[in-house]
Short mmCIF file of C-alpha atoms and ligand atoms in Angstrom, two decimals:
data_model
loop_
_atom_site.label_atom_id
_atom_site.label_comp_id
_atom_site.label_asym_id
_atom_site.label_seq_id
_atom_site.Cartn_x
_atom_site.Cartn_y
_atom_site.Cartn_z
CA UNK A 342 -2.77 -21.48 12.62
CA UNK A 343 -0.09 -20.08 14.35
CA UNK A 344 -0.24 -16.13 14.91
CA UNK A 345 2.80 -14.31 13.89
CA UNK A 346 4.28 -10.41 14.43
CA UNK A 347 5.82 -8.43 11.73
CA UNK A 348 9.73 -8.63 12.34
CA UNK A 349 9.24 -10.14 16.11
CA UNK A 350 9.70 -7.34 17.83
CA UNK A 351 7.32 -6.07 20.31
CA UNK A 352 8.12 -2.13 20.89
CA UNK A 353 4.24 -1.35 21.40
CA UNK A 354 2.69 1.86 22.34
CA UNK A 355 -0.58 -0.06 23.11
CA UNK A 356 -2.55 2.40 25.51
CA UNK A 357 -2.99 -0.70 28.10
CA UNK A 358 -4.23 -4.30 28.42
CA UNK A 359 -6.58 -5.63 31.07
CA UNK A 360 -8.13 -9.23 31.40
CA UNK A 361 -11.60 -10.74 30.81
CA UNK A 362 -13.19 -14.14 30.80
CA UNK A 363 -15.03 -15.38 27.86
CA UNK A 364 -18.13 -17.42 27.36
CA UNK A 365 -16.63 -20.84 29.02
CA UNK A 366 -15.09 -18.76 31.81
CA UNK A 367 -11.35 -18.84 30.79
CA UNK A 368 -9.84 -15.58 31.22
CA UNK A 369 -8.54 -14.13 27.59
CA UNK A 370 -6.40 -10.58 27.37
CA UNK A 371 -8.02 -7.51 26.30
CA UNK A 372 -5.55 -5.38 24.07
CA UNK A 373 -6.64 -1.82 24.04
CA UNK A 374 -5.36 0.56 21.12
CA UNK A 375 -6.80 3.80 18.71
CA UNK A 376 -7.02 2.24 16.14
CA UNK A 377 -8.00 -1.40 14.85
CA UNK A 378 -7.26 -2.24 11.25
CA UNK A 379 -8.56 -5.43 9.59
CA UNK A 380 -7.29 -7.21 6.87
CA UNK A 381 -3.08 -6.77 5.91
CA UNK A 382 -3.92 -6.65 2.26
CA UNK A 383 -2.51 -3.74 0.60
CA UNK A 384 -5.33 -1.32 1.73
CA UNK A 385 -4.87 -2.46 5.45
CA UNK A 386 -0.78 -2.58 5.03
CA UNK A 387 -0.91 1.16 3.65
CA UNK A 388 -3.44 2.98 5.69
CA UNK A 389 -1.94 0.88 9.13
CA UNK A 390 1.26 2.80 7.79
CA UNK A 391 0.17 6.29 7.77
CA UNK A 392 -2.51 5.94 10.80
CA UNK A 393 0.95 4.79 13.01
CA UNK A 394 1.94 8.70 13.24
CA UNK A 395 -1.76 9.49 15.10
CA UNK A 396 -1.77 6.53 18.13
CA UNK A 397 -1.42 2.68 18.17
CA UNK A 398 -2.44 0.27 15.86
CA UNK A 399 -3.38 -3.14 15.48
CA UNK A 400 -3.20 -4.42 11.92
CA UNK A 401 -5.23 -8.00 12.23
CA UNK A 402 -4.99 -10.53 9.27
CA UNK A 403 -7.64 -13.67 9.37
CA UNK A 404 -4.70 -15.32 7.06
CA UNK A 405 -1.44 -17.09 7.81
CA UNK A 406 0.25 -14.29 5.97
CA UNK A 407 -0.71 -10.85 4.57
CA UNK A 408 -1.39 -10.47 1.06
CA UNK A 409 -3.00 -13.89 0.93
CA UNK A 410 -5.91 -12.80 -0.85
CA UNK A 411 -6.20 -10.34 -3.72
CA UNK A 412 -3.50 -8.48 -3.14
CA UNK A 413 -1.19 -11.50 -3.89
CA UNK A 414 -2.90 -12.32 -6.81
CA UNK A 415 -3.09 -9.05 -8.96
CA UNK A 416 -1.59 -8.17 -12.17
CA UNK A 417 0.65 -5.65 -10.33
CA UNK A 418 0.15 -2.80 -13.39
CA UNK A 419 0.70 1.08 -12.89
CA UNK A 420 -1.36 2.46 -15.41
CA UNK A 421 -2.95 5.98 -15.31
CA UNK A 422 -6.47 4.72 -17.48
CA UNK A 423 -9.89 4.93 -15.75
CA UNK A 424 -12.84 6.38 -16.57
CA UNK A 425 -13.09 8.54 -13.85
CA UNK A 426 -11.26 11.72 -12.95
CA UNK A 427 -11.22 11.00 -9.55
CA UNK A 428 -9.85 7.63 -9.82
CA UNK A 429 -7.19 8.98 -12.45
CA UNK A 430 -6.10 11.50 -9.75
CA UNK A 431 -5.52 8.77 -6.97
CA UNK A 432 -3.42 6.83 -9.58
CA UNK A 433 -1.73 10.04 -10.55
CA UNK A 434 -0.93 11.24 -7.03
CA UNK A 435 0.21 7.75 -6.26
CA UNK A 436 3.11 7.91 -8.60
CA UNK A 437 5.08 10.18 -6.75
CA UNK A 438 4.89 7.75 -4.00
CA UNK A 439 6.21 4.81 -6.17
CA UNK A 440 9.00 6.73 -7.12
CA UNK A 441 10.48 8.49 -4.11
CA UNK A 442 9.24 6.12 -1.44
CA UNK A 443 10.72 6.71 2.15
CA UNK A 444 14.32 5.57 2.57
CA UNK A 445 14.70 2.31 3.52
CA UNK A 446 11.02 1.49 2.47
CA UNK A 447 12.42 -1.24 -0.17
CA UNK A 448 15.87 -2.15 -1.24
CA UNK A 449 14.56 -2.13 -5.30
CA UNK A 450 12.55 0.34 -7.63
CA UNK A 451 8.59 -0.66 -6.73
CA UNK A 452 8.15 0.55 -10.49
CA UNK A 453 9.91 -1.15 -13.47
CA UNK A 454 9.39 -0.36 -17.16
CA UNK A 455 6.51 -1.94 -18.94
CA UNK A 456 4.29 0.16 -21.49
CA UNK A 457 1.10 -1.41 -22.60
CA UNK A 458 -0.11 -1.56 -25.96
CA UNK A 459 -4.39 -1.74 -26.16
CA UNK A 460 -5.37 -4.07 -29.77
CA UNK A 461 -8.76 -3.58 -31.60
CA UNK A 462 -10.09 -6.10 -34.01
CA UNK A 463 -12.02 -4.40 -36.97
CA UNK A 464 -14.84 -4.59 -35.21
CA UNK A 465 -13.79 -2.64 -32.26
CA UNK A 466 -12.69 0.69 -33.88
CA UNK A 467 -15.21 2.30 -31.76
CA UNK A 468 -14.44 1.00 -28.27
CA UNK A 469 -10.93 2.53 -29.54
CA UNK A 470 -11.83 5.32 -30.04
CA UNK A 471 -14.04 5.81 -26.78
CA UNK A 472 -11.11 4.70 -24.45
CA UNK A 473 -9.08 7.26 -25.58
CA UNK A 474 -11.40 10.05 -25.14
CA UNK A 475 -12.60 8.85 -21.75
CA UNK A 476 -10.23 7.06 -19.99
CA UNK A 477 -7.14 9.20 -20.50
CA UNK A 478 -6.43 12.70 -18.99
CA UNK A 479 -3.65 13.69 -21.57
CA UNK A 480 -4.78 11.52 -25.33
CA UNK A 481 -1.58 13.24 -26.40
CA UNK A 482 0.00 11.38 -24.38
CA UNK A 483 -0.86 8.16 -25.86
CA UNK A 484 0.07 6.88 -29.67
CA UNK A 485 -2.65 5.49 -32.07
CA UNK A 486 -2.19 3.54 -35.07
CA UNK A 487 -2.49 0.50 -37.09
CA UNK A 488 -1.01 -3.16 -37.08
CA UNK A 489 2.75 -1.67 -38.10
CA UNK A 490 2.91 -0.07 -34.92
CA UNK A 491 1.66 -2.69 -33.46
CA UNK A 492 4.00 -4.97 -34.58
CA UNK A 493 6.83 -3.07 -33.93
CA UNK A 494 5.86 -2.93 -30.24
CA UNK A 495 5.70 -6.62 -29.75
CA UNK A 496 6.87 -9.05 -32.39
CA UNK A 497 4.32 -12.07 -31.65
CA UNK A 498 1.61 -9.91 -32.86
CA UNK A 499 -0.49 -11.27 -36.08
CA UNK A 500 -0.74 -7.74 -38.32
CA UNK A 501 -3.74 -9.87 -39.73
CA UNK A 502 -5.31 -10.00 -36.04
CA UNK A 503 -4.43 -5.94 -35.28
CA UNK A 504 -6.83 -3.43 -37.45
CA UNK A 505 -6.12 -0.37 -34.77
CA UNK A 506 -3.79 0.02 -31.46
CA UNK A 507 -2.96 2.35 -28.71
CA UNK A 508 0.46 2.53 -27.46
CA UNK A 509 0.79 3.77 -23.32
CA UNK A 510 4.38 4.06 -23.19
CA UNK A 511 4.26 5.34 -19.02
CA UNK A 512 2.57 2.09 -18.10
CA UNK A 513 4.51 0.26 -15.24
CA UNK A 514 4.67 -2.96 -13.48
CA UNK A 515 4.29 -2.57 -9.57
CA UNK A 516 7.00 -4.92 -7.76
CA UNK A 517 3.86 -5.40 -5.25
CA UNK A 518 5.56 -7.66 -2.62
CA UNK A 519 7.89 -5.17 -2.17
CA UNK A 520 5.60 -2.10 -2.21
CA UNK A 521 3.22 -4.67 0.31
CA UNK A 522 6.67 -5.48 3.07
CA UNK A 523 7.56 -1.43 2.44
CA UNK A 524 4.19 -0.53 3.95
CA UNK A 525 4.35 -3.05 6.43
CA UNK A 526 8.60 -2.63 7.75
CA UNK A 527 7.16 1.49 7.48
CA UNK A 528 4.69 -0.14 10.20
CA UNK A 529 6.33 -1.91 12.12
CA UNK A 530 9.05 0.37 13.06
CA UNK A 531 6.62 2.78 13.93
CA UNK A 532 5.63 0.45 16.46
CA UNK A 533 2.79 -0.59 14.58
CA UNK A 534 1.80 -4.35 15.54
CA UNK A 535 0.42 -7.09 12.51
CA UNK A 536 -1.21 -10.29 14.30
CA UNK A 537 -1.62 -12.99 11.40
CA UNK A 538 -3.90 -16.07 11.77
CA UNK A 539 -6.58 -13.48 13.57
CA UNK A 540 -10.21 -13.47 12.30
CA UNK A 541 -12.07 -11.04 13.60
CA UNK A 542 -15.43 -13.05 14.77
CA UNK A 543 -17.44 -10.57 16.30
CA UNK A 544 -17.79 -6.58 16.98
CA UNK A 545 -19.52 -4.34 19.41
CA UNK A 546 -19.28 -1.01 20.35
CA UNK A 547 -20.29 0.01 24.09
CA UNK A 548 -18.97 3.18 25.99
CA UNK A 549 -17.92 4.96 22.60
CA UNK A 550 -15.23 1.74 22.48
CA UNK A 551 -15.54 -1.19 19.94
CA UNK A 552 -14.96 -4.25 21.06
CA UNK A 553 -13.40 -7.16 19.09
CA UNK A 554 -13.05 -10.53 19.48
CA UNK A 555 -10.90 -13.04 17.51
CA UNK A 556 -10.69 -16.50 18.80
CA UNK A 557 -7.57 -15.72 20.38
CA UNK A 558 -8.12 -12.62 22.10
CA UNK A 559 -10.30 -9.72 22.73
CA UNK A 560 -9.28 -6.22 21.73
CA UNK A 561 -10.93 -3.08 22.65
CA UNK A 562 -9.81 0.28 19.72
CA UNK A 563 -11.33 3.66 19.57
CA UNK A 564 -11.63 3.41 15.82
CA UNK A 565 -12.15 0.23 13.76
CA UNK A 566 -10.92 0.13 9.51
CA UNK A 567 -12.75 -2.07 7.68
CA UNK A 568 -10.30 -3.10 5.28
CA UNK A 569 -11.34 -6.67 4.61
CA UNK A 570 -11.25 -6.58 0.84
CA UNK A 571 -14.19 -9.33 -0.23
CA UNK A 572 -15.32 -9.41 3.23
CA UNK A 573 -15.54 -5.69 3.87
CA UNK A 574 -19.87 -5.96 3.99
CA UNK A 575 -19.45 -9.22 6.33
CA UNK A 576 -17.23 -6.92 8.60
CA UNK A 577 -19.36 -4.25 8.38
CA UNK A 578 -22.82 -6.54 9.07
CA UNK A 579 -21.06 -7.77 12.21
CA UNK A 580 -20.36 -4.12 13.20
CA UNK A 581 -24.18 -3.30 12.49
CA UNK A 582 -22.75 -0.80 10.20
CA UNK A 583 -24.90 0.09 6.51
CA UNK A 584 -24.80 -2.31 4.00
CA UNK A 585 -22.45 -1.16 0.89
CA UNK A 586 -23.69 -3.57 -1.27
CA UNK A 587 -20.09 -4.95 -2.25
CA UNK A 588 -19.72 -7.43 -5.21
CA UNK A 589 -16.50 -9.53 -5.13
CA UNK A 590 -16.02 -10.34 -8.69
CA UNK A 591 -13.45 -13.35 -9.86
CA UNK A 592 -10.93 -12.19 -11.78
CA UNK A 593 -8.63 -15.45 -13.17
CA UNK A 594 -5.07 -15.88 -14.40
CA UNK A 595 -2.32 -18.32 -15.22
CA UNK A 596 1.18 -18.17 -16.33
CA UNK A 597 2.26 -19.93 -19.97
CA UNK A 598 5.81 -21.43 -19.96
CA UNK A 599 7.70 -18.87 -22.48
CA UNK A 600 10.02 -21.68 -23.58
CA UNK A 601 13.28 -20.30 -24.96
CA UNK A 602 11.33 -17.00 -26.36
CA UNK A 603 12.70 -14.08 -24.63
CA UNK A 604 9.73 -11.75 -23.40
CA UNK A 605 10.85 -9.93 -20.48
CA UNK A 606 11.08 -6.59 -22.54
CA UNK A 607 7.40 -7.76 -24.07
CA UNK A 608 5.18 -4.60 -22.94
CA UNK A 609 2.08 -5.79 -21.67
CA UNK A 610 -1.12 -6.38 -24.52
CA UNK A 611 -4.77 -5.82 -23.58
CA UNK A 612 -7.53 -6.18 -25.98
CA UNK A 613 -9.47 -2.86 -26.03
CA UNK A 614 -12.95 -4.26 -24.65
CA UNK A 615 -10.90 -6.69 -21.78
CA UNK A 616 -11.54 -9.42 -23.26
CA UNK A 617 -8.00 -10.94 -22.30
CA UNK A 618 -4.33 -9.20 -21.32
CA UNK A 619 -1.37 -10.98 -20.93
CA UNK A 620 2.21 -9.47 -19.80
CA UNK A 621 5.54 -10.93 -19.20
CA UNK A 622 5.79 -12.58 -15.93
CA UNK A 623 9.20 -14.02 -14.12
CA UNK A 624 10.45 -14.86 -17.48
CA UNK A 625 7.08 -16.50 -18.82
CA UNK A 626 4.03 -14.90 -19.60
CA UNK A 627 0.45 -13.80 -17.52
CA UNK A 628 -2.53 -14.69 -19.32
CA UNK A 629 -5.57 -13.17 -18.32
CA UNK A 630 -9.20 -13.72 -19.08
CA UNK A 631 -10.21 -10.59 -17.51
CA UNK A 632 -13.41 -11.98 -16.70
CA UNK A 633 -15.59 -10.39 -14.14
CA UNK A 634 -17.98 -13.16 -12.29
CA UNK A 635 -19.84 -12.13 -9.36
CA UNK A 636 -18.86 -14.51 -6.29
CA UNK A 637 -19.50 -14.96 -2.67
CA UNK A 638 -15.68 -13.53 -0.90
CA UNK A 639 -13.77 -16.88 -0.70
CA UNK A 640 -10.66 -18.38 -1.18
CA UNK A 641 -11.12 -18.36 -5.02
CA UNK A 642 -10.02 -20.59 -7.77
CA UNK A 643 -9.04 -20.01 -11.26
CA UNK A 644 -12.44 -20.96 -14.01
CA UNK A 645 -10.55 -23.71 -16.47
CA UNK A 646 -13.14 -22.42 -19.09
CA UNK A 647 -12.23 -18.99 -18.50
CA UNK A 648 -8.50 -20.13 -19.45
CA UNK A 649 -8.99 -21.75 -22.09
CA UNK A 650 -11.06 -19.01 -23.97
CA UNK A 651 -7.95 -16.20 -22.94
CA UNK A 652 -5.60 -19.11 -24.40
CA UNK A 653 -7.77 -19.20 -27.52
CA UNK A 654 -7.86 -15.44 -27.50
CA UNK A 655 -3.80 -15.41 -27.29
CA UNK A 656 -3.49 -17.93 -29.86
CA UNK A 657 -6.05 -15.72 -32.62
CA UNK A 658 -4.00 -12.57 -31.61
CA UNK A 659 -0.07 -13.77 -31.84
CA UNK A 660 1.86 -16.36 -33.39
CA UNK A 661 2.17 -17.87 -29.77
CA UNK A 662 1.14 -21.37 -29.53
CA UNK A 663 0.48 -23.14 -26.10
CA UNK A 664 1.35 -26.61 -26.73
CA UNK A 665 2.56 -27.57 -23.24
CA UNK A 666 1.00 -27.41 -19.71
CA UNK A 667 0.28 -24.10 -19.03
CA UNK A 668 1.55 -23.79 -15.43
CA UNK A 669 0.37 -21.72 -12.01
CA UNK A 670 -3.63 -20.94 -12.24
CA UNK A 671 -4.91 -18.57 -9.39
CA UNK A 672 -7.63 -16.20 -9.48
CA UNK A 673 -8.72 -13.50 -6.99
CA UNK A 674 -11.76 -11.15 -5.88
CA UNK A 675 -12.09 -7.58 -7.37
CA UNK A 676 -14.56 -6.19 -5.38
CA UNK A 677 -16.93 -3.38 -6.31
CA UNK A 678 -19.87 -1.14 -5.52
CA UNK A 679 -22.41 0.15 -7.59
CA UNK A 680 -20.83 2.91 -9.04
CA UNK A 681 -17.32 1.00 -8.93
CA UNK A 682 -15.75 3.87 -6.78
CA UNK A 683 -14.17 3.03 -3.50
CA UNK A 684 -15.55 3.37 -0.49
CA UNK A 685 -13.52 5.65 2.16
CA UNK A 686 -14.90 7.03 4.92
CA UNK A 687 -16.62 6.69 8.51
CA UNK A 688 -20.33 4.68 8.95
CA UNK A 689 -23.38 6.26 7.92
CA UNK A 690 -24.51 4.32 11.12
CA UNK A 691 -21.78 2.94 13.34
CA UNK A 692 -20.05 5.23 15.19
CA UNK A 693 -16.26 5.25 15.10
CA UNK A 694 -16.27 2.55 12.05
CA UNK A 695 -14.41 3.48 8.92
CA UNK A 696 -14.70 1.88 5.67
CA UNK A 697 -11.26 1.70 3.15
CA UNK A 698 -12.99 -0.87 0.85
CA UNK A 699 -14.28 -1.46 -3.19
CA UNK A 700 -10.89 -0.70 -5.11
CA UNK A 701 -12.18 -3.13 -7.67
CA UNK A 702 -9.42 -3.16 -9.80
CA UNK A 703 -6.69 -0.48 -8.42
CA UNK A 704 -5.86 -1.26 -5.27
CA UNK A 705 -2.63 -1.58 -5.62
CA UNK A 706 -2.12 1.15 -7.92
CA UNK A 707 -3.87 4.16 -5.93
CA UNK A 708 -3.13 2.57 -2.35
CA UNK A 709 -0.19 5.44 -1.53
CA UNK A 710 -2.78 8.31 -2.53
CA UNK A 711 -6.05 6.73 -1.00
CA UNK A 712 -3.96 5.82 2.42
CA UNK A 713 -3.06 9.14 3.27
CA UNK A 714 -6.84 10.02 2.14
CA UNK A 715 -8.10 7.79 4.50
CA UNK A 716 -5.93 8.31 6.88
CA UNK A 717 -6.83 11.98 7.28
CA UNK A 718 -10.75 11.25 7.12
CA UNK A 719 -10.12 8.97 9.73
CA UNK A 720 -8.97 11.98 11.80
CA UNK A 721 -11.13 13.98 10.86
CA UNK A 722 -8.86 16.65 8.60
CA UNK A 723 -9.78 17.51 5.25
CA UNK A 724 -8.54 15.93 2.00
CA UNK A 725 -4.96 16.32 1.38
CA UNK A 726 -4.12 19.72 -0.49
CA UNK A 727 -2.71 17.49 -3.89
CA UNK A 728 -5.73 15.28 -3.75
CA UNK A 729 -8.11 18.50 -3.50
CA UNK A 730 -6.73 20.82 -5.79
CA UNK A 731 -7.16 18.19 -8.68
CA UNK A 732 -10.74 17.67 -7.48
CA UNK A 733 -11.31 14.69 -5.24
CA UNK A 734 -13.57 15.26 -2.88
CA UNK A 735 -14.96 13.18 0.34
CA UNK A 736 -18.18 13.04 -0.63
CA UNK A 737 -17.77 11.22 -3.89
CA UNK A 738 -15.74 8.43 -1.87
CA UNK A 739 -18.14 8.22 1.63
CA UNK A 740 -19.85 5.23 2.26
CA UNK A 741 -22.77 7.69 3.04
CA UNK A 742 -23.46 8.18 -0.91
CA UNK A 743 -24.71 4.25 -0.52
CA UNK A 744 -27.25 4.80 2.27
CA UNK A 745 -30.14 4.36 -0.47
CA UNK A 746 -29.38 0.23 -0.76
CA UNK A 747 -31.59 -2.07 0.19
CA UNK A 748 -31.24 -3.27 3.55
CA UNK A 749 -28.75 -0.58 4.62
C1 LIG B 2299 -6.33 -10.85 -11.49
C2 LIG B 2299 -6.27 -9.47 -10.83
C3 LIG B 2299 -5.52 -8.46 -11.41
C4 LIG B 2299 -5.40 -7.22 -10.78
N1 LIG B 2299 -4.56 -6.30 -11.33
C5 LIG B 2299 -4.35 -5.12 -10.71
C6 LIG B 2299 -3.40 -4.19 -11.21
O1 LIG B 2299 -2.73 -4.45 -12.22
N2 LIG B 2299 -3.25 -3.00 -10.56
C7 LIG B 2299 -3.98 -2.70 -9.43
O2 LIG B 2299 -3.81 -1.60 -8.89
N3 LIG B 2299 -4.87 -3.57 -8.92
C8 LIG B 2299 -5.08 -4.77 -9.53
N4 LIG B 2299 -5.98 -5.66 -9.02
C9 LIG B 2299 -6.82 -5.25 -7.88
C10 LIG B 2299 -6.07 -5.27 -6.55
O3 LIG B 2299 -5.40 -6.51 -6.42
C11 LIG B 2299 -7.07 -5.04 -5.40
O4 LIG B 2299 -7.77 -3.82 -5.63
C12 LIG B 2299 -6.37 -4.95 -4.05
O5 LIG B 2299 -5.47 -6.01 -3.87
C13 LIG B 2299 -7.40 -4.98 -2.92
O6 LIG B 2299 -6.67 -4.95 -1.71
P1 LIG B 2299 -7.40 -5.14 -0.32
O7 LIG B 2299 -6.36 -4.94 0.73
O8 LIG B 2299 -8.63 -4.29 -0.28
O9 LIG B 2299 -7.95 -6.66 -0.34
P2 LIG B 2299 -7.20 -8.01 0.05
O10 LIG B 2299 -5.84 -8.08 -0.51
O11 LIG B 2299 -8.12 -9.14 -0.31
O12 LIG B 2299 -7.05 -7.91 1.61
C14 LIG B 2299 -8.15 -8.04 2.50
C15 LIG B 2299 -7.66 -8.87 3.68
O13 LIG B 2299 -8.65 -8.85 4.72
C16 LIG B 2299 -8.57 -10.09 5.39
N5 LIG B 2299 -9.80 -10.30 6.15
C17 LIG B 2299 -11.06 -10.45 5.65
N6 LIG B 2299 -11.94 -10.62 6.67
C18 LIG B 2299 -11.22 -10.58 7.82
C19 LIG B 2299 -11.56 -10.71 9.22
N7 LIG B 2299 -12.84 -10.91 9.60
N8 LIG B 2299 -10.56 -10.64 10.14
C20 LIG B 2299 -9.27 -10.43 9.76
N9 LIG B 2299 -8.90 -10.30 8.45
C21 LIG B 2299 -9.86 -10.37 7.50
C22 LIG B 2299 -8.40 -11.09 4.25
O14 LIG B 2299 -7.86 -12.32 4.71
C23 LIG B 2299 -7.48 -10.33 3.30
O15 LIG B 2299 -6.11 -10.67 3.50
C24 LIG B 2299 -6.11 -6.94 -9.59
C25 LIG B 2299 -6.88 -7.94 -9.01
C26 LIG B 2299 -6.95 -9.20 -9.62
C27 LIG B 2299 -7.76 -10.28 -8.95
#
């Protein structure tokens, strides 16, 4: 695989480079910088970003390009729901991000107009009812009511399928290429450097210095990020770090041909206990099964059974039928912890080894707010002011909260 820079250029404020020879005896550079980051995935792309102001950086990707894995494969939603308060106020203090970013950060709005409209069977009243108590800060905010407004929202709607709904009119999509090449160009003309087509194979820290290898070259950094998405646990094993007992869960999709209908205004429809979603897509539509199967990290495939349930979901809720080849399947790894928080912070065990991993299902949607979290953990500074006056804390995001697993 060849091994590419962002943009070509090579304005580096590396801190040196000295030579080695490996195993067989060849002699392999040794790239020395503050801070190595692994895995350009949005978490990687965005931290690598703001950690460019404090020293040098080395953004490694094991991938031909970055974004390969689940960042490339999301349903790119804005959408300030979540159970948690903390994870609310990453999402919240995101937005301000994604709509002011830095000049020259992307040449179109990262955020375009969507709204999402939650359905409930009859039988789901009360998982209705409990999402709009928990899940939103402001239930004002939001507009309940039956299969009229429904229908009035989106027009392939069955009324007969559509007892209760939820209207979020402030729910966006996330142009995440762009907001993915922002953070990176942000990067790279810091001087920032990505290597693509670089796995890191093996880490060691001696003389307060980790040590990586790749199978291209050896790198020595004062701090390491884990930010391998799926792989974060198999980075941190290799590190001798804790175990956070991560669980990649597949998360499939696929796109149905829209035909001649005309859905790009279609806001996006979720049933209320994620059982499916879909949302206009290019000019077709995303169909999700929103299924959540625990897998080992891989390069994951789309579950045809898992399709064709969502299809048969799509097909009881609207007057949409799929009678030709649905087109594009992918799936992709949403990975979690325990208590489906991410995990920010340095080792309970490994010195100098910092974990940005576990956004489960909002990566891309808190990754302004949690970057410039992590960023300042990783220097040691306490939790940005906005971030702390509307009550996240370090602790509730440390790795060190998991020290009880098994096997840590
Ligand atoms: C179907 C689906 C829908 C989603 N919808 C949304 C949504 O609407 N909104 C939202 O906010 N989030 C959504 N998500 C979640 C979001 O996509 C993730 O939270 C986010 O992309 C995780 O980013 P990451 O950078 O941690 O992981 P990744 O994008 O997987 O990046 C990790 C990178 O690390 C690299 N890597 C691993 N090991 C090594 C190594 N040893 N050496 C070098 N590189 C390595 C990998 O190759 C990979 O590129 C969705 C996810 C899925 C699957």
């Amino acid at each position: 695989m060849p091994s590419t820079t962002y943009g070509g250029a090579t304005d580096l404020h590396w801190q040196g480079w000295s030579r080695t020879t490996n195993d067989q005896g060849r002699i392999r550079n040794v790239i020395t910088v503050d801070f190595l980051v692994i895995g350009a995935g949005i978490a990687g792309a965005s931290v690598a970003s703001e950690l460019i102001r404090h020293g040098s950086v080395l953004l490694l990707e094991a991938e031909d390009h970055p974004g390969y894995h689940t960042t490339g494969r999301s349903a790119s939603m804005f959408l300030e729901f979540h159970s948690d308060a903390t994870l609310r106020a990453l999402v919240r203090h995101s937005r301000p991000f994604f709509d002011s970013p830095p000049q020259g950060f992307a040449a179109q709005p990262i955020l375009g107009n969507r709204g999402v409209l939650f359905i409930a069977r009859s039988d789901q009243l009360n998982s209705l009812a409990r999402i709009i108590d928990k899940n939103y800060e402001d239930p004002a905010r939001v507009l309940r009511g039956d299969h009229r407004l429904a229908v009035s929202k989106h027009p392939a709607l069955r009324p007969e399928s559509v007892a209760a709904c939820l209207w979020d009119p402030d729910a966006m999509d996330i142009d995440v290429h762009a907001l993915l090449h922002g953070f990176l160009r942000a990067f790279h003309q810091s001087g920032g450097q990505l290597q693509t087509g670089e796995r890191v194979t093996a880490l060691r820290r001696d003389d307060s210095c980790w040590k990586a290898r790749t199978d291209k070259a050896d790198y020595r950094a004062s701090v390491i990020i884990n930010a391998a998405g799926a792989w974060a646990d198999e980075v941190g094993r290799m590190a001798g770090a804790q175990k956070i007992g991560l669980v990649p869960k597949r998360r499939s999709a696929c796109i149905i041909p829209a035909d001649t209908i005309n859905v790009a205004k279609w806001p996006m429809v979720g049933d209320v206990d994620e059982e499916f979603y879909f949302k206009p897509d290019a000019g077709n539509l995303l169909l999700s099964p929103a299924e959540e199967t625990p897998m080992q990290p891989c390069d994951v495939y789309a579950d045809e059974l898992e399709i064709a349930r969502a299809v048969a979901c799509l097909e009881a809720a609207t007057n949409i039928r799929v009678t030709r080849k649905i087109g594009r399947q992918w799936a992709g790894l949403r990975s979690f912890v325990e208590d489906k928080m991410p995990v920010v912070g340095y080792d309970a065990k490994a010195d100098g080894f910092f974990w940005l991993a576990g956004q489960g299902g909002d990566g891309i949607q808190t990754s302004p707010a949690l970057a410039r979290l992590a960023a300042a953990l990783v220097m040691d500074e306490p939790v940005p002011d906005d971030l702390a006056s509307d009550g996240v804390t370090r602790e509730v995001l440390s790795p060190k909260r998991l020290t009880n697993l098994k096997n840590s």
